[in-house]
Coordinates of C-alpha atoms in Angstrom, one line a residue:
Chain P
M29 CA 0.0 0.0 0.0
K30 CA 2.8 2.4 0.9
K31 CA 4.7 1.5 -2.3
A32 CA 1.5 2.1 -4.3
L33 CA 1.1 5.5 -2.8
Q34 CA 4.7 6.3 -3.5
I35 CA 4.3 5.2 -7.1
A36 CA 1.2 7.5 -7.4
L37 CA 3.0 10.4 -5.8
G38 CA 6.0 9.7 -8.1
I39 CA 3.8 9.8 -11.2
V40 CA 2.3 13.1 -10.1
T41 CA 5.7 14.5 -9.4
S42 CA 6.9 13.4 -12.8
V43 CA 4.0 15.1 -14.4
G44 CA 4.8 18.3 -12.5
G45 CA 8.5 18.0 -13.6
Y46 CA 7.7 17.3 -17.2
L47 CA 5.2 20.0 -18.1
E48 CA 6.7 23.5 -17.8
I49 CA 7.1 26.5 -20.0
G50 CA 9.6 24.8 -22.3
S51 CA 7.4 21.8 -23.2
V52 CA 4.3 24.0 -23.4
A53 CA 5.9 26.7 -25.6
T54 CA 7.6 24.2 -28.0
A55 CA 4.4 22.1 -28.3
V56 CA 2.3 25.1 -29.0
Q57 CA 4.7 26.4 -31.7
A58 CA 4.8 22.9 -33.2
G59 CA 1.0 22.6 -33.3
A60 CA 0.4 26.1 -34.7
A61 CA 3.0 25.8 -37.4
F62 CA 2.9 22.2 -38.5
R63 CA -0.4 20.8 -36.9
F64 CA 0.2 17.2 -35.8
Q65 CA 3.4 16.6 -37.8
L66 CA 5.8 17.0 -34.8
L67 CA 4.0 14.6 -32.4
W68 CA 6.8 12.1 -33.1
A69 CA 9.4 14.4 -31.5
I70 CA 7.4 14.4 -28.2
A71 CA 7.1 10.6 -28.4
L72 CA 10.8 10.2 -29.1
G73 CA 11.9 12.7 -26.4
T74 CA 9.6 11.0 -23.9
L75 CA 10.9 7.5 -24.7
C76 CA 14.5 8.6 -24.2
L77 CA 13.5 10.5 -21.0
I78 CA 11.8 7.4 -19.5
F79 CA 15.0 5.3 -19.8
L80 CA 17.4 8.1 -18.6
V81 CA 15.2 9.0 -15.6
E82 CA 14.9 5.3 -14.7
M83 CA 18.7 5.0 -14.8
S84 CA 19.2 8.1 -12.6
G85 CA 16.8 6.5 -10.0
R86 CA 18.4 3.1 -10.3
L87 CA 21.9 4.5 -9.8
A88 CA 20.8 6.4 -6.7
A89 CA 18.8 3.4 -5.2
V90 CA 21.6 0.9 -5.7
S91 CA 24.8 2.9 -5.2
H92 CA 23.3 5.6 -2.9
H93 CA 25.2 8.1 -5.1
T94 CA 23.5 10.9 -6.9
L95 CA 24.2 11.2 -10.6
I96 CA 26.5 14.2 -10.0
E97 CA 28.4 12.5 -7.2
A98 CA 29.0 9.5 -9.4
V99 CA 30.1 11.6 -12.4
R100 CA 32.5 13.6 -10.2
E101 CA 33.9 10.4 -8.7
R102 CA 34.1 8.3 -11.9
F103 CA 35.2 10.9 -14.4
G104 CA 37.3 13.2 -12.1
F105 CA 37.3 17.0 -11.5
P106 CA 38.2 18.2 -15.0
F107 CA 35.2 16.6 -16.7
F108 CA 33.0 17.6 -13.8
S109 CA 34.1 21.2 -14.2
L110 CA 33.2 21.2 -17.8
L111 CA 29.8 19.7 -17.1
L112 CA 29.3 22.2 -14.2
V113 CA 29.9 25.2 -16.5
V114 CA 27.7 23.9 -19.4
V115 CA 24.9 22.6 -17.3
S116 CA 24.8 25.6 -14.9
L117 CA 24.6 28.1 -17.8
V118 CA 21.9 26.1 -19.6
T119 CA 19.9 25.4 -16.4
L120 CA 20.1 29.0 -15.3
A121 CA 18.6 30.0 -18.6
V122 CA 15.8 27.4 -18.1
L123 CA 15.2 28.8 -14.6
A124 CA 14.9 32.3 -16.1
S125 CA 12.3 31.0 -18.5
E126 CA 10.3 29.4 -15.7
I127 CA 10.3 32.6 -13.7
G128 CA 9.2 34.3 -16.9
G129 CA 6.4 31.7 -17.2
V130 CA 5.1 32.3 -13.6
S131 CA 5.4 36.1 -14.2
L132 CA 3.4 35.8 -17.4
A133 CA 0.7 33.8 -15.7
I134 CA 0.4 36.6 -13.1
Q135 CA 0.4 39.2 -15.9
M136 CA -2.5 37.3 -17.5
A137 CA -4.5 37.4 -14.3
T138 CA -3.7 41.0 -13.3
G139 CA -2.8 42.9 -16.5
I140 CA 0.4 44.2 -14.9
S141 CA 3.4 43.5 -17.2
Y142 CA 5.5 40.4 -16.4
P143 CA 8.9 42.3 -15.7
W144 CA 7.3 43.7 -12.6
W145 CA 6.7 40.2 -11.2
A146 CA 10.1 38.7 -11.8
F147 CA 11.6 39.4 -8.4
V148 CA 8.3 38.8 -6.6
V149 CA 8.2 35.3 -8.2
A150 CA 11.9 34.9 -7.4
L151 CA 11.2 35.7 -3.8
L152 CA 8.3 33.2 -3.7
V153 CA 10.5 30.5 -5.2
W154 CA 13.2 31.3 -2.6
L155 CA 10.7 31.3 0.3
V156 CA 9.3 27.9 -0.6
L157 CA 12.9 26.5 -0.9
W158 CA 14.0 28.2 2.4
K159 CA 10.9 27.3 4.5
G160 CA 9.7 24.2 2.7
T161 CA 10.8 20.6 2.9
F162 CA 11.7 18.2 0.0
G163 CA 8.3 16.5 0.5
I164 CA 6.4 19.8 0.1
I165 CA 8.3 20.6 -3.1
E166 CA 8.1 17.1 -4.5
N167 CA 4.5 16.3 -3.7
G168 CA 2.7 19.5 -2.7
V169 CA 3.5 21.6 -5.8
S170 CA 3.2 18.5 -8.0
L171 CA -0.2 17.6 -6.7
L172 CA -1.3 21.2 -7.6
G173 CA 0.2 20.5 -11.0
L174 CA -2.5 18.0 -11.7
V175 CA -4.6 21.0 -12.9
T176 CA -2.6 20.7 -16.1
I177 CA -4.9 17.8 -17.1
V178 CA -7.0 20.7 -18.5
F179 CA -4.8 20.5 -21.6
L180 CA -6.0 16.9 -22.2
V181 CA -9.6 18.0 -21.7
G182 CA -9.1 20.9 -24.0
A183 CA -7.6 18.7 -26.7
V184 CA -10.3 16.1 -26.6
T185 CA -13.2 18.6 -26.6
L186 CA -11.8 20.1 -29.8
H187 CA -12.5 16.8 -31.5
P188 CA -9.3 16.3 -33.5
S189 CA -9.2 13.7 -36.2
W190 CA -7.6 10.8 -34.4
H191 CA -6.4 9.3 -37.6
Q192 CA -4.4 12.5 -38.3
V193 CA -3.2 12.6 -34.8
G194 CA -1.9 9.0 -35.1
A195 CA -0.2 9.9 -38.4
G196 CA 1.7 12.6 -36.5
F197 CA 3.6 10.0 -34.5
L198 CA 5.3 8.9 -37.8
P199 CA 8.0 11.4 -38.8
S200 CA 7.2 13.2 -42.0
L201 CA 8.6 16.4 -43.6
P202 CA 6.5 19.5 -44.4
K203 CA 6.6 20.9 -47.9
D204 CA 7.9 24.3 -46.8
D205 CA 9.7 25.8 -43.9
R206 CA 11.9 22.8 -43.2
A207 CA 14.5 24.7 -41.3
H208 CA 11.8 25.9 -38.9
Y209 CA 10.4 22.4 -38.7
W210 CA 13.7 20.9 -37.6
F211 CA 14.4 23.8 -35.3
I212 CA 11.1 23.1 -33.4
A213 CA 11.8 19.4 -33.4
V214 CA 15.2 20.0 -31.8
S215 CA 13.6 22.4 -29.3
I216 CA 11.0 19.8 -28.4
L217 CA 13.7 17.3 -27.8
G218 CA 15.6 19.8 -25.7
A219 CA 12.5 20.6 -23.7
C220 CA 11.9 16.8 -23.1
I221 CA 15.4 15.7 -22.2
T222 CA 16.5 18.4 -19.8
P223 CA 19.5 17.7 -17.6
Y224 CA 18.0 19.2 -14.5
L225 CA 15.4 16.4 -14.4
F226 CA 18.1 13.7 -14.0
I227 CA 19.9 15.8 -11.4
F228 CA 16.8 16.4 -9.4
Y229 CA 15.4 12.9 -9.7
S230 CA 18.6 11.1 -8.5
A231 CA 19.1 13.6 -5.7
G232 CA 15.5 13.2 -4.7
A233 CA 15.9 9.4 -4.6
V234 CA 18.9 9.9 -2.2
E235 CA 16.9 12.5 -0.1
D236 CA 14.1 9.9 0.1
N237 CA 16.5 7.2 1.2
W238 CA 15.8 4.8 -1.7
D239 CA 17.4 1.4 -1.7
E240 CA 17.2 -1.6 -3.9
S241 CA 13.6 -2.3 -2.7
Y242 CA 12.6 0.8 -4.5
L243 CA 13.7 -0.4 -8.0
G244 CA 10.1 -1.3 -8.9
V245 CA 8.8 2.1 -7.7
N246 CA 11.5 3.7 -9.7
R247 CA 10.6 1.8 -12.9
A248 CA 6.9 2.5 -12.5
T249 CA 7.4 6.1 -11.7
A250 CA 9.7 6.7 -14.6
A251 CA 7.6 4.8 -17.1
L252 CA 4.1 6.0 -16.1
G253 CA 5.0 9.5 -14.9
M254 CA 7.0 10.4 -18.0
T255 CA 4.4 8.8 -20.3
F256 CA 1.7 10.8 -18.6
G257 CA 3.8 14.0 -18.9
G258 CA 4.4 13.3 -22.5
L259 CA 0.7 12.7 -23.1
L260 CA -0.1 16.1 -21.6
S261 CA 2.6 17.7 -23.8
A262 CA 1.0 16.0 -26.8
A263 CA -2.4 17.3 -25.7
V264 CA -1.0 20.9 -25.8
L265 CA 0.3 20.3 -29.3
I266 CA -3.0 18.9 -30.4
A267 CA -5.1 21.7 -28.9
A268 CA -2.8 24.3 -30.6
A269 CA -3.0 22.5 -33.9
M270 CA -6.8 22.5 -33.7
V271 CA -7.1 26.3 -33.0
F272 CA -4.3 28.4 -34.4
P273 CA -3.7 27.2 -38.0
Q274 CA -7.3 27.7 -39.0
Q275 CA -7.3 31.2 -37.4
G276 CA -4.0 32.0 -39.3
I277 CA -2.2 32.7 -36.1
Q278 CA 1.6 32.2 -35.7
I279 CA 2.8 32.0 -32.1
D280 CA 5.2 34.8 -31.4
Q281 CA 4.0 35.8 -27.9
V282 CA 3.0 33.7 -24.9
E283 CA -0.2 35.8 -24.5
Q284 CA -1.6 34.0 -27.5
I285 CA -1.4 30.5 -25.9
P286 CA -4.5 30.7 -23.6
L287 CA -6.7 31.1 -26.6
M288 CA -6.3 27.4 -27.4
L289 CA -8.3 26.6 -24.3
T290 CA -10.8 29.5 -24.3
V291 CA -12.1 28.5 -27.7
S292 CA -13.2 25.1 -26.4
L293 CA -13.6 25.6 -22.7
G294 CA -14.6 29.3 -22.5
Q295 CA -13.9 31.2 -19.3
W296 CA -12.9 28.0 -17.4
G297 CA -10.4 27.3 -20.1
F298 CA -8.8 30.7 -19.5
I299 CA -8.8 30.4 -15.7
L300 CA -7.4 26.9 -15.7
F301 CA -4.7 27.8 -18.3
V302 CA -3.5 30.7 -16.1
I303 CA -3.4 28.4 -13.0
S304 CA -1.7 25.6 -15.0
L305 CA 1.0 27.8 -16.4
G306 CA 1.7 29.4 -13.0
I307 CA 1.8 26.2 -11.1
A308 CA 3.7 24.1 -13.7
C309 CA 6.3 26.9 -14.1
L310 CA 6.5 27.4 -10.3
G311 CA 7.0 23.7 -9.7
A312 CA 9.7 23.6 -12.4
A313 CA 11.4 26.7 -11.0
L314 CA 11.6 25.0 -7.6
E315 CA 13.0 21.8 -9.1
I316 CA 15.5 23.7 -11.3
A317 CA 16.8 25.9 -8.5
L318 CA 17.3 22.8 -6.3
A319 CA 18.9 21.0 -9.2
L320 CA 21.5 23.8 -9.6
A321 CA 22.2 23.7 -5.8
Y322 CA 22.5 19.9 -6.0
L323 CA 24.9 20.2 -8.9
M324 CA 27.2 22.6 -7.0
A325 CA 27.0 21.0 -3.6
Q326 CA 27.4 17.4 -4.8
G327 CA 30.2 18.3 -7.2
F328 CA 32.2 20.2 -4.6
G329 CA 31.4 17.9 -1.7
W330 CA 29.5 20.4 0.3
N331 CA 26.7 19.5 2.8
W332 CA 23.5 19.3 0.9
G333 CA 19.8 18.4 1.3
E334 CA 16.6 20.4 1.2
D335 CA 15.5 18.9 4.5
E336 CA 18.8 20.0 6.2
K337 CA 18.7 23.1 8.4
E338 CA 20.1 26.0 6.4
S339 CA 23.0 26.5 8.9
N340 CA 24.0 22.9 8.2
A341 CA 24.0 23.3 4.5
A342 CA 24.8 27.0 4.1
R343 CA 26.6 26.8 0.8
F344 CA 23.8 24.6 -0.7
S345 CA 21.2 27.2 0.4
L346 CA 23.4 30.1 -0.9
A347 CA 23.7 28.3 -4.3
Y348 CA 19.9 28.2 -4.9
T349 CA 19.5 31.7 -3.5
V350 CA 22.1 33.1 -6.0
A351 CA 20.6 31.1 -8.8
V352 CA 17.1 32.4 -8.3
V353 CA 18.3 36.0 -8.1
I354 CA 20.4 35.8 -11.2
A355 CA 17.6 34.1 -13.2
A356 CA 15.1 36.8 -12.3
V357 CA 17.3 39.5 -13.8
P358 CA 16.7 39.0 -17.6
I359 CA 12.9 38.7 -17.0
A360 CA 12.9 41.9 -14.9
L361 CA 14.8 43.6 -17.7
G362 CA 12.0 42.7 -20.1
V363 CA 13.5 39.8 -22.1
D364 CA 10.7 38.1 -24.0
P365 CA 10.0 34.8 -22.1
L366 CA 8.9 33.0 -25.2
K367 CA 12.0 33.8 -27.2
L368 CA 14.2 33.0 -24.2
T369 CA 12.4 29.7 -23.8
V370 CA 12.7 28.6 -27.4
L371 CA 16.3 29.6 -27.5
T372 CA 17.0 27.9 -24.2
M373 CA 15.5 24.6 -25.4
A374 CA 17.7 24.6 -28.5
I375 CA 20.8 25.3 -26.3
T376 CA 19.7 22.6 -23.9
A377 CA 19.7 20.2 -26.9
A378 CA 23.2 21.3 -27.8
S379 CA 24.4 20.6 -24.2
L380 CA 23.0 17.0 -24.1
P381 CA 26.2 15.1 -24.8
F382 CA 27.7 16.3 -21.5
T383 CA 24.8 14.8 -19.5
V384 CA 23.9 11.7 -21.6
V385 CA 27.4 10.2 -22.3
P386 CA 28.2 9.5 -18.6
F387 CA 25.1 7.3 -18.4
L388 CA 26.7 4.7 -20.7
F389 CA 29.8 4.3 -18.4
L390 CA 28.1 4.6 -15.1
M391 CA 25.2 2.3 -15.8
N392 CA 27.5 -0.5 -16.9
D393 CA 29.9 -0.1 -13.9
E394 CA 29.4 -3.0 -11.5
E395 CA 31.1 -1.0 -8.8
Y396 CA 28.1 1.3 -8.7
L397 CA 25.3 -1.0 -9.9
G398 CA 26.3 -4.5 -8.8
D399 CA 23.8 -6.9 -10.4
H400 CA 21.6 -4.0 -11.7
T401 CA 23.8 -2.8 -14.6
N402 CA 22.1 -2.0 -17.9
G403 CA 20.6 -4.7 -20.1
W404 CA 20.8 -4.6 -23.9
L405 CA 17.6 -2.6 -24.2
S406 CA 18.7 0.2 -21.8
N407 CA 22.1 0.3 -23.4
G408 CA 20.5 0.5 -26.8
V409 CA 18.5 3.5 -25.7
V410 CA 21.5 5.2 -24.1
I411 CA 23.6 4.7 -27.3
F412 CA 20.7 6.0 -29.4
S413 CA 20.3 8.9 -27.0
I414 CA 24.0 9.7 -27.2
A415 CA 23.8 9.6 -31.0
L416 CA 20.8 11.8 -30.9
A417 CA 22.5 14.2 -28.4
F418 CA 25.5 14.6 -30.7
V419 CA 23.3 15.2 -33.8
L420 CA 21.3 17.8 -31.8
A421 CA 24.5 19.4 -30.5
V422 CA 25.7 19.8 -34.1
V423 CA 22.5 21.0 -35.7
S424 CA 20.9 23.1 -33.0
I425 CA 22.9 26.2 -33.4
P426 CA 22.7 26.4 -37.2
L427 CA 19.0 25.7 -36.9
E428 CA 18.7 28.5 -34.4
I429 CA 20.2 30.8 -36.9
F430 CA 18.2 29.7 -40.0
G431 CA 15.0 28.2 -38.5
S432 CA 14.0 30.2 -35.5
Chain B
M21 CA -16.5 37.7 -41.2
H22 CA -14.9 34.6 -40.0
R23 CA -11.8 35.2 -38.0
G24 CA -9.7 33.2 -40.4
D25 CA -10.9 35.5 -43.2
V26 CA -8.9 38.4 -41.6
L27 CA -5.8 36.4 -42.3
R28 CA -6.8 35.3 -45.8
S29 CA -7.8 38.9 -46.8
L30 CA -4.4 40.1 -45.6
L31 CA -2.5 37.2 -47.1
L32 CA -4.1 37.5 -50.6
P33 CA -2.9 41.0 -51.3
A34 CA 0.3 40.2 -49.5
A35 CA 0.9 37.3 -51.9
L36 CA 0.0 39.5 -54.9
L37 CA 2.3 42.2 -53.6
V38 CA 5.2 39.8 -53.1
A39 CA 4.6 38.2 -56.5
G40 CA 4.4 41.6 -58.1
C41 CA 7.6 42.9 -56.7
G42 CA 10.0 40.1 -57.4
S43 CA 9.2 38.0 -54.4
S44 CA 10.9 38.6 -51.1
D45 CA 11.1 36.3 -48.2
D46 CA 11.4 39.2 -45.8
A47 CA 8.3 40.8 -47.2
E48 CA 6.3 37.6 -47.1
K49 CA 7.3 36.9 -43.5
E50 CA 6.5 40.4 -42.4
L51 CA 3.1 40.4 -44.0
R52 CA 2.3 37.0 -42.6
S53 CA 3.3 38.2 -39.2
I54 CA 1.0 41.3 -39.4
A55 CA -1.8 39.0 -40.5
S56 CA -1.2 36.8 -37.5
R57 CA -1.3 39.8 -35.2
A58 CA -4.6 40.9 -36.7
A59 CA -6.1 37.5 -36.3
T60 CA -4.9 37.3 -32.7
A61 CA -6.4 40.7 -31.9
H62 CA -9.7 39.7 -33.5
L63 CA -9.8 36.4 -31.5
V64 CA -8.8 38.0 -28.2
T65 CA -11.5 40.6 -28.6
G66 CA -14.1 38.0 -29.6
E67 CA -13.2 35.8 -26.7
W68 CA -13.4 38.7 -24.3
E69 CA -16.8 39.7 -25.7
R70 CA -18.3 36.3 -25.1
G71 CA -16.9 36.3 -21.6
A72 CA -14.2 33.6 -22.1
A73 CA -11.1 35.9 -21.6
A74 CA -10.5 38.0 -18.6
T75 CA -10.4 41.8 -18.9
P76 CA -6.8 42.4 -17.7
Y77 CA -5.5 39.7 -20.0
A78 CA -7.5 40.9 -23.1
S79 CA -6.6 44.6 -22.6
S80 CA -2.9 44.0 -21.9
T81 CA -2.7 41.6 -24.9
L82 CA -4.4 44.0 -27.2
R83 CA -2.1 46.8 -26.0
V84 CA 1.0 44.6 -26.8
I85 CA -0.4 43.7 -30.2
A86 CA -1.1 47.4 -31.0
G87 CA 2.5 48.2 -30.0
N88 CA 3.9 45.4 -32.2
L89 CA 1.8 46.6 -35.1
E90 CA 3.2 50.1 -34.7
K91 CA 6.7 48.6 -34.7
D92 CA 5.7 46.7 -37.9
S93 CA 5.2 50.1 -39.6
S94 CA 8.9 50.8 -39.3
S95 CA 9.9 47.4 -40.5
L96 CA 7.4 47.7 -43.4
A97 CA 9.2 50.9 -44.4
S98 CA 12.5 49.0 -44.9
L99 CA 10.9 46.3 -47.1
P100 CA 11.9 46.2 -50.8
L101 CA 8.4 47.1 -52.0
P102 CA 7.3 49.7 -54.6
A103 CA 6.6 53.0 -52.8
R104 CA 2.9 53.0 -53.8
H105 CA 2.3 49.5 -52.4
R106 CA 4.3 50.4 -49.3
G107 CA 2.1 53.5 -48.8
I108 CA -1.1 51.5 -49.1
L109 CA 0.1 48.8 -46.7
G110 CA 1.3 51.5 -44.3
A111 CA -2.0 53.3 -44.3
H112 CA -4.0 50.1 -43.6
L113 CA -1.5 49.0 -41.0
S114 CA -2.0 52.3 -39.2
E115 CA -5.8 51.8 -39.3
L116 CA -5.4 48.3 -38.1
S117 CA -3.2 49.3 -35.2
L118 CA -5.6 52.1 -34.3
A119 CA -8.6 49.6 -34.3
V120 CA -6.6 47.2 -32.1
R121 CA -5.8 50.0 -29.7
E122 CA -9.4 51.1 -29.6
A123 CA -10.4 47.5 -29.0
G124 CA -8.0 47.4 -26.0
A125 CA -9.5 50.7 -24.6
A126 CA -13.0 49.3 -25.1
V127 CA -12.1 46.1 -23.2
S128 CA -10.6 48.1 -20.4
Q129 CA -13.8 50.1 -20.0
G130 CA -15.9 47.0 -20.3
N131 CA -17.6 48.6 -23.3
R132 CA -18.9 45.7 -25.4
P133 CA -20.5 47.7 -28.2
A134 CA -17.3 49.7 -28.7
A135 CA -15.3 46.4 -28.7
R136 CA -17.7 45.0 -31.3
N137 CA -17.3 48.2 -33.3
A138 CA -13.5 47.9 -33.1
M139 CA -13.7 44.3 -34.3
Q140 CA -15.8 45.4 -37.3
R141 CA -13.2 48.1 -38.1
M142 CA -10.4 45.5 -38.0
D143 CA -12.5 43.5 -40.5
A144 CA -13.1 46.5 -42.6
V145 CA -9.4 47.4 -42.7
A146 CA -8.7 43.8 -43.8
R147 CA -11.5 44.0 -46.5
A148 CA -10.4 47.4 -47.7
F149 CA -6.9 46.1 -48.0
I150 CA -7.7 43.9 -50.9
P151 CA -8.9 46.0 -53.9
P152 CA -6.3 48.7 -54.3
V153 CA -3.4 46.3 -54.0
A154 CA -5.1 43.5 -56.0
T155 CA -5.7 45.9 -58.9
P156 CA -2.7 45.9 -61.1

């Protein structure tokens, strides 16, 4: 019974972690520009994510090492330093996008421009991190994130052609605008396979004292949670594809996005969209800020833990405090959150080799995994993910120039 | 007029224009973007009028769109279009921007008849946009 509850909570947490401004923005752009044609990118990203998240949890449960601790120990300080710089920069940009997402949700509710809310949101994020426990962040905010199911309701009530939706899961090229098509595909993959998720998930498993008896919970959480998150992301794409192309609307500002729910669900569609955007981005901002602090603390061997008293993990607390303040600055200066998000997702895709390659070595190392090293299927997916990560790293910047 | 018609009525002359002046990707992109803004403004106002979109959201979004349309005027001036066509497009863009701004003001005041009127003006601008440009 306890394990079933943990699986349920894990699934909810995964949904909260999956759906955030990056997945929403890229899915909406894909639906508006290419209707259902990019559903395959969400499916592919979700499949890779399921395997990589499961591996992060398995590593933590069996070895009691977080992903970062294991990388630091196995690959040494020079590689860790490189990973630290790349992942910190990318993750800070993602954190800025999430703060922008919450600020935009408040703007939609109040009419007051989002830059004014940036530091208010940053303060809220910091307060929850400072006062809250890991359980509150992991389960509380994620439970609230269930409101994002409204995207699924919105997509279904728009009565899409399920035949066309099904066809979208098979990759196909559009007649025009191919650079833009590939740019969005890369951005979707960047939004799905975000490094902070692995860092947060493996640190969470250690914070929750997982051991080998949790391997089943881990597998179920990764598979069901990420699938459900991917389903919601696909629902966003479908709803956007049903509303925007026939109105002739291109997505170039976040304020356009609620319209995909108001058309089918009226006033409740608007209210639930604003709440969903605010909560999903707040949940993501909390997880990302923690992931950045985990990255620093675990890499440098500081005391860490969200449940630790701040005085016992002062440098850990300082790390998320500084991250939140820095990330609020571009939003307060008026940087467009949608442009920042799409750019960030492409850069995330470019940084993937740094976070994906270590999985292949760590997950086949018996010193860490004992009898639980990767089988042929998991290794196949890691090798595919590494190949995909290198392709994305090479193409994302040129596509950013020509296709954004 | 169906909301999608706003886009089509802008895109048709846009296509003719682009075809008539030696096709330019920049011009096509710019005109498509203006058409998208017009369609968004129309949809936001319509959704507010039927009570689906909240007033703060609708008014601030319309304000942003009007601002973007004003910025489009300056980018339109730099497009490689014949002066006469640029003048016609510029005049209609100004009207469109004004109609969007009036829609935003009407929404802020909760004035539904004025918002409806502004929507009609957006449509009228789009309709008036076709003949002078479509005529060779």
